[in-house]
Amino acid sequence: MEHLKLAITHPQEFRALISYKVWRDPVHDFKKNPKESGWDRERMRDCWGFLDATSRSFAAVIKELKGELSRVICIFYLVLRALDTVEDDMTLKPEVKIPLLLDFYKKLEQPGWNFAESGPNEKDRQLLVEFDKVIAEYQLLNEGCRNVISDICARMGAGMASYIEMGNSPNGLTMETYKDYDLYCHFVAGLVGEGLSGLFVQTDIERPLIGLQLKLSNHMGLFLQKTNIIRDYAEDCEEGRSFWPKECWGTGDIFSHQSEIQRGVVETSPGSGSYQFANTVEGKKAREILSTMLLDAMSHCIKSLDYLALLRDQSVFNFCATPQVMAIATLEKLFDNADVFKKNVKIRKGVAVQLILYATNPREVAKIFLHYAREIHKKLPADDPNYLRWCILLGRIEMWCENLFPSYIMASANKKKGDVRSAMYQDWVLARDRALRLKEHGYKSKEDLDAKAEFERAHHANNMFYVYVFLMIMFTVSVILFVGYLSWMIVWYTIEGRVDPLTLLLLKFFDLLKVHDYKFTLSPFYWMSTFSELFRQAGRQVMDDMEKFHFN
């Protein structure tokens, strides 16, 4: 039913969904390279199973990475997932959790180490129970990859431990300033970006230049993490988490806690499940806070685009670009949307699939960012306190796209001559194409090529004339047969008032088909003679029925 609704309301998205499910092939299939992906080892197959169990979305893109990089990123993800599981486990006391987080990177050098003290309801508990398998596979990585993973694990563990200590304060974990907010996002996501860049280089998939882009890698992680934090506002409030900086929502003394921002939204109508900003002081403030948080997240767009433009490997580009385009699409969905404060807002599955199919090179990613930037600008209300800052930021995104991928080149590709530069570029392309065609086919001059083309066009037009005539004849015959049969039916039922012979013949034939005793054979003569005999029997039964009706 969901797919039927999508096909009716958003046919292009439904088409993209079918294309993705049926025709899209992965860039790399990790099972076809068992030696590099570790699929030939039972222990590594268990690690791939842990990856599927902990994150289906990340598992799909990780499995398409090139060569051994898929295995390396799988182990990197599982190590950080295990670390995050320890940090999220509320059944562990701080005096147990903090030392474990600080020393977790050391456990990677202890073969056979497991941790079975997690709460019974912790969803990724089994990963820690069998963590010795991850450690064993980690030990098989080259020294450069091990150093990167260990370093990121140590820094992230230290950051998590520091925030647990802050959370044990009387006020709980609260981000006071934007700097605190950025630092938290750096620990949980920015470090992941730095680690991924290092692993791209250590596996020789990308150039050493990528490993030096620590700032850009951090921006990539912050862009994703801030998008998720804004989207998950309602869920975090229900579970008592507070990540939005007080510097954003605490001004004006309207709200005393992050969860109170919900007072600024009301239901559009009772039971509708849709919300709008209330026409009150709280409503205006809630709208301003959401705009400010989204603006802060969008500030990382340019740096993310800079990073993507540096990548050279296709599988790495897809791996990095897919979450980024999902994030910009999500931010556009969240913009000026009061539902954020009451429920989890997500983009449609069809939109997500379209983004996956299109985000395959820097130009297409730039077009996606530009599209959603313009959509946000359409929604931007003139009375937004951040109106000027929004216009500047969206203008910078437009300038970035124009500088790297000029619109007049895109216009030429689409055969639009609205711009002088576009016309010049297109004329040059056509002249170049014409010269190549002359050389390829051995023509001495443009006149020879034009004569050949004219002959082909005339031949094609002549063939199309015969096709057209044939179709018209078939259409005319079909109309005559349809009108004749319809007239027959009308006349028969008007005069006779009973089932007509043609319909009766078909009914008798299908009745005989049901009771006939068939034998299994591939001989066409058997089936032709069988069906002919059944038709003759059905015809006799119809004639007998007609005689009884008219003469008895």
XYZ file of C-alpha atoms in Angstrom:
552
model
C 0.000 0.000 0.000
C 2.865 2.348 0.810
C 4.454 1.756 -2.599
C 1.099 2.240 -4.342
C 0.658 5.571 -2.593
C 4.184 6.584 -3.586
C 3.539 5.624 -7.227
C 0.453 7.851 -7.321
C 1.717 10.849 -5.346
C 5.406 10.835 -6.354
C 5.877 8.742 -9.538
C 9.468 9.914 -10.089
C 10.462 8.690 -6.635
C 8.710 5.365 -7.262
C 10.619 5.012 -10.522
C 13.897 5.713 -8.690
C 12.995 3.100 -6.079
C 12.381 0.463 -8.771
C 15.637 1.395 -10.532
C 17.576 1.063 -7.286
C 16.058 -2.305 -6.369
C 16.149 -3.900 -9.820
C 18.884 -2.390 -11.983
C 21.493 -0.768 -9.746
C 24.684 -2.774 -9.273
C 27.051 -2.018 -6.366
C 30.304 -0.259 -7.241
C 32.168 -3.125 -5.534
C 30.806 -6.378 -4.120
C 32.767 -7.362 -1.024
C 31.770 -11.031 -1.398
C 33.450 -11.228 -4.802
C 36.793 -10.319 -3.183
C 36.826 -12.701 -0.200
C 40.564 -12.388 0.414
C 40.511 -8.586 0.712
C 37.151 -8.323 2.510
C 37.859 -11.252 4.847
C 34.736 -13.095 3.731
C 36.810 -16.286 3.479
C 37.255 -16.281 7.281
C 34.431 -17.280 9.615
C 35.564 -14.769 12.222
C 35.394 -11.868 9.766
C 32.017 -13.088 8.499
C 30.830 -12.755 12.106
C 32.146 -9.179 12.106
C 30.177 -8.439 8.942
C 27.162 -9.871 10.754
C 27.769 -7.492 13.683
C 27.871 -4.629 11.178
C 24.497 -5.643 9.717
C 23.021 -5.975 13.214
C 24.241 -2.575 14.444
C 23.607 -0.418 11.365
C 21.918 -1.507 8.144
C 22.294 1.942 6.530
C 26.052 2.188 7.084
C 26.531 -1.493 6.286
C 25.234 -1.006 2.738
C 27.710 1.751 1.830
C 30.653 0.148 3.663
C 30.215 -3.091 1.705
C 30.630 -1.184 -1.591
C 34.049 0.243 -0.697
C 37.033 -0.781 -2.779
C 39.322 -3.664 -1.873
C 40.475 -4.090 1.711
C 39.072 -0.654 2.620
C 35.663 -2.245 3.175
C 37.124 -4.587 5.796
C 39.146 -1.798 7.452
C 36.145 0.541 7.720
C 34.009 -2.334 9.016
C 36.449 -2.936 11.892
C 36.753 0.822 12.528
C 32.981 1.150 12.736
C 32.616 -1.829 15.095
C 35.305 -0.484 17.439
C 33.575 2.892 17.675
C 30.157 1.239 17.968
C 31.423 -0.820 20.919
C 32.828 2.334 22.508
C 29.504 4.119 21.976
C 27.630 1.161 23.480
C 29.639 1.487 26.674
C 28.968 5.234 26.766
C 25.200 4.808 26.202
C 24.747 2.010 28.766
C 22.900 3.667 31.666
C 23.213 0.523 33.830
C 26.974 1.027 34.205
C 28.043 3.240 37.066
C 30.326 6.199 36.223
C 33.183 4.733 38.294
C 33.096 1.694 35.960
C 32.248 3.469 32.718
C 34.772 6.328 32.805
C 37.946 4.206 33.281
C 36.696 1.778 30.621
C 36.189 4.595 28.113
C 39.594 6.085 28.865
C 41.376 2.734 28.423
C 39.209 1.232 25.682
C 41.864 1.782 23.013
C 44.254 -0.346 25.091
C 41.821 -3.281 24.942
C 42.482 -3.477 21.190
C 45.929 -4.800 22.047
C 44.573 -7.481 24.417
C 43.632 -10.607 22.418
C 40.590 -12.412 23.791
C 39.214 -9.407 25.714
C 35.409 -9.260 26.043
C 32.952 -7.261 28.114
C 29.828 -8.996 29.438
C 28.712 -6.467 32.067
C 26.457 -4.404 29.788
C 22.788 -4.157 30.651
C 20.606 -7.025 29.380
C 18.482 -4.619 27.325
C 21.405 -2.906 25.600
C 20.733 -3.505 21.900
C 24.408 -3.933 20.858
C 25.421 -5.929 23.937
C 26.399 -8.981 21.867
C 29.091 -6.989 20.065
C 30.906 -6.439 23.384
C 30.332 -10.043 24.481
C 32.131 -11.282 21.339
C 34.505 -8.348 20.994
C 37.488 -10.729 20.896
C 36.626 -11.433 17.237
C 36.875 -7.730 16.399
C 40.211 -7.503 18.230
C 41.561 -10.504 16.305
C 40.604 -8.923 12.967
C 41.980 -5.560 14.110
C 45.351 -7.227 14.701
C 45.423 -8.349 11.043
C 45.283 -4.768 9.738
C 48.462 -3.018 8.650
C 50.262 -0.877 11.214
C 49.096 2.419 9.717
C 45.419 1.455 9.941
C 45.837 0.177 13.513
C 47.475 3.442 14.568
C 44.640 5.511 13.073
C 41.905 3.420 14.718
C 43.666 3.333 18.090
C 44.287 7.094 18.059
C 40.683 7.964 17.218
C 39.388 5.471 19.797
C 41.603 6.990 22.515
C 40.571 10.580 21.762
C 36.896 9.745 21.437
C 36.918 7.733 24.663
C 38.512 10.631 26.522
C 35.932 13.043 25.147
C 33.030 10.767 26.082
C 34.429 10.347 29.609
C 34.664 14.106 30.081
C 31.002 14.575 29.085
C 29.906 11.789 31.435
C 31.572 13.703 34.271
C 29.690 16.830 33.190
C 26.451 14.831 33.061
C 26.874 13.780 36.661
C 26.638 17.382 37.759
C 23.354 18.598 39.408
C 22.264 20.236 36.122
C 22.984 17.172 34.011
C 24.660 17.281 30.614
C 23.990 20.710 29.125
C 25.760 22.548 26.309
C 26.244 26.099 27.502
C 27.796 27.666 24.416
C 28.229 26.958 20.722
C 31.864 26.096 21.443
C 30.727 23.354 23.849
C 28.294 22.149 21.208
C 30.987 22.079 18.501
C 33.407 20.274 20.818
C 30.843 17.590 21.639
C 30.066 17.087 17.946
C 33.804 16.898 17.265
C 34.251 14.091 19.782
C 31.334 11.994 18.508
C 31.475 12.730 14.759
C 34.365 14.999 13.754
C 36.893 12.443 14.953
C 35.165 9.818 12.843
C 35.725 12.004 9.781
C 39.406 12.412 10.649
C 39.771 8.661 11.139
C 38.114 7.874 7.813
C 40.436 10.257 5.969
C 43.421 8.573 7.572
C 42.193 5.104 6.623
C 41.553 6.180 3.012
C 45.252 7.062 2.817
C 46.632 4.106 4.795
C 44.935 1.667 2.395
C 46.380 3.571 -0.625
C 42.887 4.209 -1.987
C 43.204 8.004 -1.813
C 46.113 10.444 -2.090
C 48.131 11.450 1.018
C 46.604 14.918 0.605
C 43.295 13.601 1.978
C 44.887 12.525 5.242
C 45.967 16.122 5.881
C 42.455 17.575 5.556
C 41.642 17.412 9.283
C 39.558 20.606 9.303
C 37.497 19.562 6.307
C 37.035 16.064 7.749
C 35.819 17.614 10.995
C 33.310 19.790 9.119
C 31.983 16.697 7.331
C 31.305 14.998 10.671
C 29.827 18.100 12.300
C 27.440 18.645 9.397
C 25.991 15.143 9.819
C 25.943 15.162 13.623
C 24.248 18.550 13.936
C 21.610 17.508 11.424
C 20.874 14.392 13.485
C 20.755 16.358 16.752
C 18.190 18.793 15.337
C 16.115 16.021 13.794
C 16.119 13.946 17.002
C 15.005 16.803 19.280
C 11.711 15.175 20.350
C 13.310 11.776 21.006
C 16.157 13.317 23.024
C 13.732 15.318 25.145
C 11.737 12.172 25.945
C 14.906 10.434 27.147
C 16.178 13.438 29.097
C 19.064 14.361 26.784
C 19.927 17.981 26.044
C 22.345 18.820 23.235
C 21.126 22.203 21.927
C 23.385 24.987 23.296
C 21.868 27.208 25.962
C 23.427 30.163 24.162
C 20.803 29.531 21.452
C 17.598 28.762 23.398
C 18.354 30.458 26.745
C 18.274 34.067 25.576
C 15.302 36.214 26.585
C 14.509 34.143 29.708
C 11.544 32.516 27.933
C 12.661 28.900 28.318
C 14.545 27.456 31.284
C 15.309 24.101 29.647
C 15.663 22.756 26.120
C 12.530 20.599 26.440
C 10.391 23.700 27.118
C 10.776 24.878 23.516
C 7.884 22.531 22.732
C 5.547 25.038 24.354
C 5.953 27.180 21.270
C 4.138 24.773 18.936
C 0.488 23.730 18.779
C -1.436 21.123 16.801
C -2.978 22.434 13.595
C -6.229 20.641 14.475
C -7.087 18.146 17.226
C -5.748 14.679 16.381
C -4.113 15.741 13.116
C -0.580 14.899 14.234
C 0.660 18.001 12.423
C 1.982 21.066 14.244
C 2.533 24.755 13.674
C 4.204 27.570 15.575
C 1.883 29.250 18.061
C 1.132 32.934 17.601
C 2.642 33.695 21.000
C 5.963 34.848 22.395
C 6.957 31.211 22.907
C 5.965 30.345 19.325
C 8.029 33.162 17.817
C 10.988 32.254 19.995
C 10.738 28.547 19.066
C 10.740 29.475 15.388
C 13.786 31.682 15.863
C 15.649 28.946 17.780
C 14.992 26.372 15.067
C 16.177 28.805 12.393
C 19.365 29.530 14.375
C 20.168 25.848 14.917
C 19.618 25.034 11.237
C 21.767 27.995 10.200
C 24.568 26.727 12.429
C 24.363 23.252 10.835
C 24.270 24.712 7.313
C 27.465 26.674 8.001
C 29.432 23.449 7.378
C 28.094 22.940 3.834
C 30.874 24.710 1.946
C 33.636 22.833 3.755
C 31.871 19.534 3.111
C 31.708 20.333 -0.596
C 35.403 21.253 -0.551
C 36.258 17.863 0.918
C 34.132 15.922 -1.584
C 35.773 17.773 -4.480
C 39.166 16.382 -3.409
C 38.170 12.701 -3.552
C 39.233 10.581 -6.520
C 38.038 7.022 -5.883
C 34.423 6.371 -6.900
C 33.556 4.045 -4.004
C 35.026 6.470 -1.450
C 33.161 9.363 -3.053
C 29.838 7.493 -2.886
C 30.551 6.513 0.726
C 31.174 10.140 1.746
C 28.680 11.934 -0.514
C 25.574 9.871 0.243
C 25.253 10.933 3.937
C 26.004 14.557 3.007
C 23.214 14.864 0.431
C 20.860 13.098 2.865
C 21.789 15.730 5.461
C 21.113 18.747 3.206
C 17.783 17.213 2.150
C 16.878 16.628 5.812
C 17.754 20.218 6.751
C 15.471 21.502 4.003
C 12.709 19.267 5.384
C 13.302 20.584 8.918
C 13.387 24.248 7.921
C 10.512 26.234 9.465
C 8.846 22.912 10.362
C 7.180 22.912 13.786
C 6.854 19.096 13.665
C 10.535 18.924 14.692
C 9.591 19.725 18.296
C 7.012 16.939 18.567
C 8.190 14.037 16.397
C 11.026 12.686 14.301
C 10.970 14.276 10.826
C 12.574 12.303 8.000
C 12.804 12.562 4.233
C 10.775 10.075 2.208
C 12.405 6.791 1.217
C 11.895 7.631 -2.454
C 13.799 10.908 -2.023
C 16.637 9.072 -0.276
C 16.909 6.582 -3.141
C 16.947 9.397 -5.712
C 19.807 11.047 -3.838
C 21.780 7.785 -3.769
C 21.356 7.345 -7.526
C 22.304 10.932 -8.390
C 25.132 11.693 -5.912
C 27.883 9.961 -7.902
C 30.206 12.875 -8.784
C 31.041 16.379 -7.486
C 28.955 18.133 -10.133
C 25.779 16.231 -9.276
C 26.366 16.712 -5.539
C 26.812 20.444 -6.136
C 23.522 20.521 -8.060
C 21.783 18.732 -5.168
C 23.151 21.194 -2.609
C 22.219 24.105 -4.860
C 18.683 22.752 -5.320
C 18.026 22.412 -1.597
C 19.661 25.767 -0.851
C 17.210 27.414 -3.243
C 14.305 25.480 -1.702
C 15.295 26.793 1.733
C 15.485 30.322 0.333
C 11.927 29.968 -0.975
C 10.732 29.057 2.521
C 12.740 31.785 4.276
C 10.305 34.298 5.833
C 11.249 37.954 5.603
C 10.639 38.468 9.331
C 13.161 35.776 10.303
C 15.723 37.387 12.689
C 18.443 35.457 10.824
C 17.207 36.520 7.389
C 20.383 38.370 6.378
C 22.688 35.623 7.664
C 20.646 33.018 5.799
C 20.842 34.987 2.546
C 24.620 35.348 2.873
C 25.121 31.648 3.571
C 22.835 30.480 0.764
C 24.547 32.962 -1.559
C 27.930 31.466 -0.654
C 26.663 28.000 -1.599
C 25.451 29.427 -4.917
C 28.840 31.066 -5.531
C 30.719 27.845 -4.710
C 28.670 25.875 -7.222
C 29.010 28.584 -9.867
C 32.796 28.846 -9.418
C 33.503 25.121 -9.703
C 30.694 24.139 -12.061
C 29.622 27.217 -14.081
C 25.957 27.304 -14.978
C 26.664 28.189 -18.608
C 28.419 24.835 -19.070
C 25.419 23.044 -17.561
C 23.162 25.106 -19.840
C 25.160 23.992 -22.881
C 24.759 20.390 -21.866
C 21.000 20.961 -21.751
C 21.034 22.748 -25.165
C 19.933 26.087 -23.727
C 21.250 29.207 -25.474
C 20.003 31.854 -23.075
C 23.579 32.882 -22.222
C 26.256 34.124 -24.674
C 28.880 31.948 -23.002
C 26.551 28.989 -23.314
C 26.061 29.591 -27.047
C 29.826 29.885 -27.627
C 30.527 26.722 -25.664
C 27.804 24.759 -27.435
C 28.927 25.897 -30.897
C 32.475 24.797 -30.099
C 31.247 21.401 -28.888
C 29.159 20.872 -32.035
C 32.060 21.854 -34.300
C 34.371 19.488 -32.433
C 31.849 16.665 -32.651
C 31.385 17.259 -36.372
C 35.139 17.078 -37.012
C 35.444 13.826 -35.044
C 32.559 12.257 -36.943
C 34.138 13.179 -40.294
C 37.420 11.617 -39.261
C 35.799 8.485 -37.790
C 33.673 7.660 -40.847
C 36.281 8.643 -43.437
C 34.332 11.484 -45.078
C 36.371 14.040 -46.985
C 34.094 17.021 -46.406
C 31.061 18.193 -44.512
C 28.999 17.941 -47.719
C 29.637 14.169 -47.951
C 28.528 13.743 -44.361
C 25.409 15.865 -44.913
C 24.511 13.856 -48.025
C 24.853 10.602 -46.098
C 22.745 11.994 -43.273
C 20.081 13.208 -45.691
C 19.894 9.761 -47.306
C 19.519 8.125 -43.876
C 16.773 10.586 -42.902
C 14.872 9.913 -46.155
C 15.232 6.148 -45.695
C 14.049 6.433 -42.111
C 11.074 8.607 -43.147
C 10.116 6.068 -45.823
C 10.216 3.220 -43.302
C 8.184 5.215 -40.829
C 5.519 5.825 -43.503
C 4.993 2.079 -43.932
C 4.917 1.572 -40.184
C 2.339 4.342 -39.891
C 0.170 2.811 -42.632
C 0.364 -0.626 -40.992
C -0.622 0.807 -37.607
C -3.552 2.688 -39.135
C -4.789 -0.481 -40.847
C -4.510 -2.461 -37.620
C -6.290 0.281 -35.700
C -9.098 0.445 -38.274
C -9.559 -3.336 -38.243
C -9.583 -3.343 -34.429
C -12.231 -0.610 -34.332
C -14.401 -2.436 -36.897
C -14.150 -5.700 -34.948
C -14.930 -3.967 -31.668
C -17.911 -2.065 -33.075
C -19.175 -5.209 -34.816
C -18.905 -7.299 -31.634
C -20.558 -4.553 -29.568
C -23.399 -4.300 -32.089
C -23.772 -8.095 -32.065
C -24.037 -8.113 -28.284
C -26.631 -5.331 -28.238
C -28.780 -6.955 -30.923
C -28.523 -10.446 -29.413
C -29.440 -9.439 -25.863
C -32.230 -7.201 -27.147
C -33.863 -9.959 -29.241
C -32.901 -13.186 -27.473
C -32.572 -12.027 -23.889
C -30.012 -14.735 -23.036
C -26.273 -15.451 -23.194
C -24.876 -14.998 -26.707
C -23.211 -17.957 -28.476
C -19.687 -16.492 -28.379
C -19.714 -16.002 -24.631
C -21.375 -19.384 -24.190
C -18.658 -21.000 -26.349
C -15.923 -19.594 -24.123
C -17.727 -20.690 -20.953
C -18.170 -24.251 -22.265
C -14.539 -24.332 -23.388
C -13.208 -23.342 -19.948
C -15.482 -25.887 -18.289
C -14.003 -28.608 -20.500
C -10.474 -27.403 -19.735
C -11.073 -27.965 -16.023
C -12.224 -31.573 -16.336
C -10.024 -32.774 -19.220
C -7.390 -35.383 -18.382
C -4.033 -34.068 -19.660
C -0.721 -35.795 -20.069
C 2.629 -34.067 -19.610
C 4.426 -33.554 -22.924
C 6.311 -30.836 -24.762
C 4.883 -31.802 -28.142
C 3.112 -28.811 -29.736
C 1.011 -31.178 -31.901
C -0.507 -32.777 -28.806
C -1.592 -29.435 -27.366
C -2.897 -28.153 -30.717
C -4.997 -31.274 -31.267
C -6.210 -31.253 -27.640
C -7.363 -27.634 -27.736
C -8.928 -28.111 -31.183
C -10.887 -31.100 -29.913
C -12.040 -29.165 -26.814
C -13.196 -26.289 -29.028
C -15.153 -28.715 -31.229
C -16.811 -30.263 -28.172
C -17.650 -26.829 -26.817
C -19.084 -25.868 -30.232
C -21.318 -28.988 -30.303
C -22.578 -28.239 -26.808
C -23.417 -24.663 -27.852
C -25.283 -25.904 -30.960
C -27.212 -28.429 -28.842
C -28.117 -25.638 -26.423
C -29.320 -23.419 -29.294
C -31.480 -26.230 -30.767
C -33.105 -26.950 -27.400
C -33.901 -23.282 -26.886
C -35.360 -22.623 -30.330
C -37.011 -25.935 -31.330
C -38.118 -27.566 -28.041
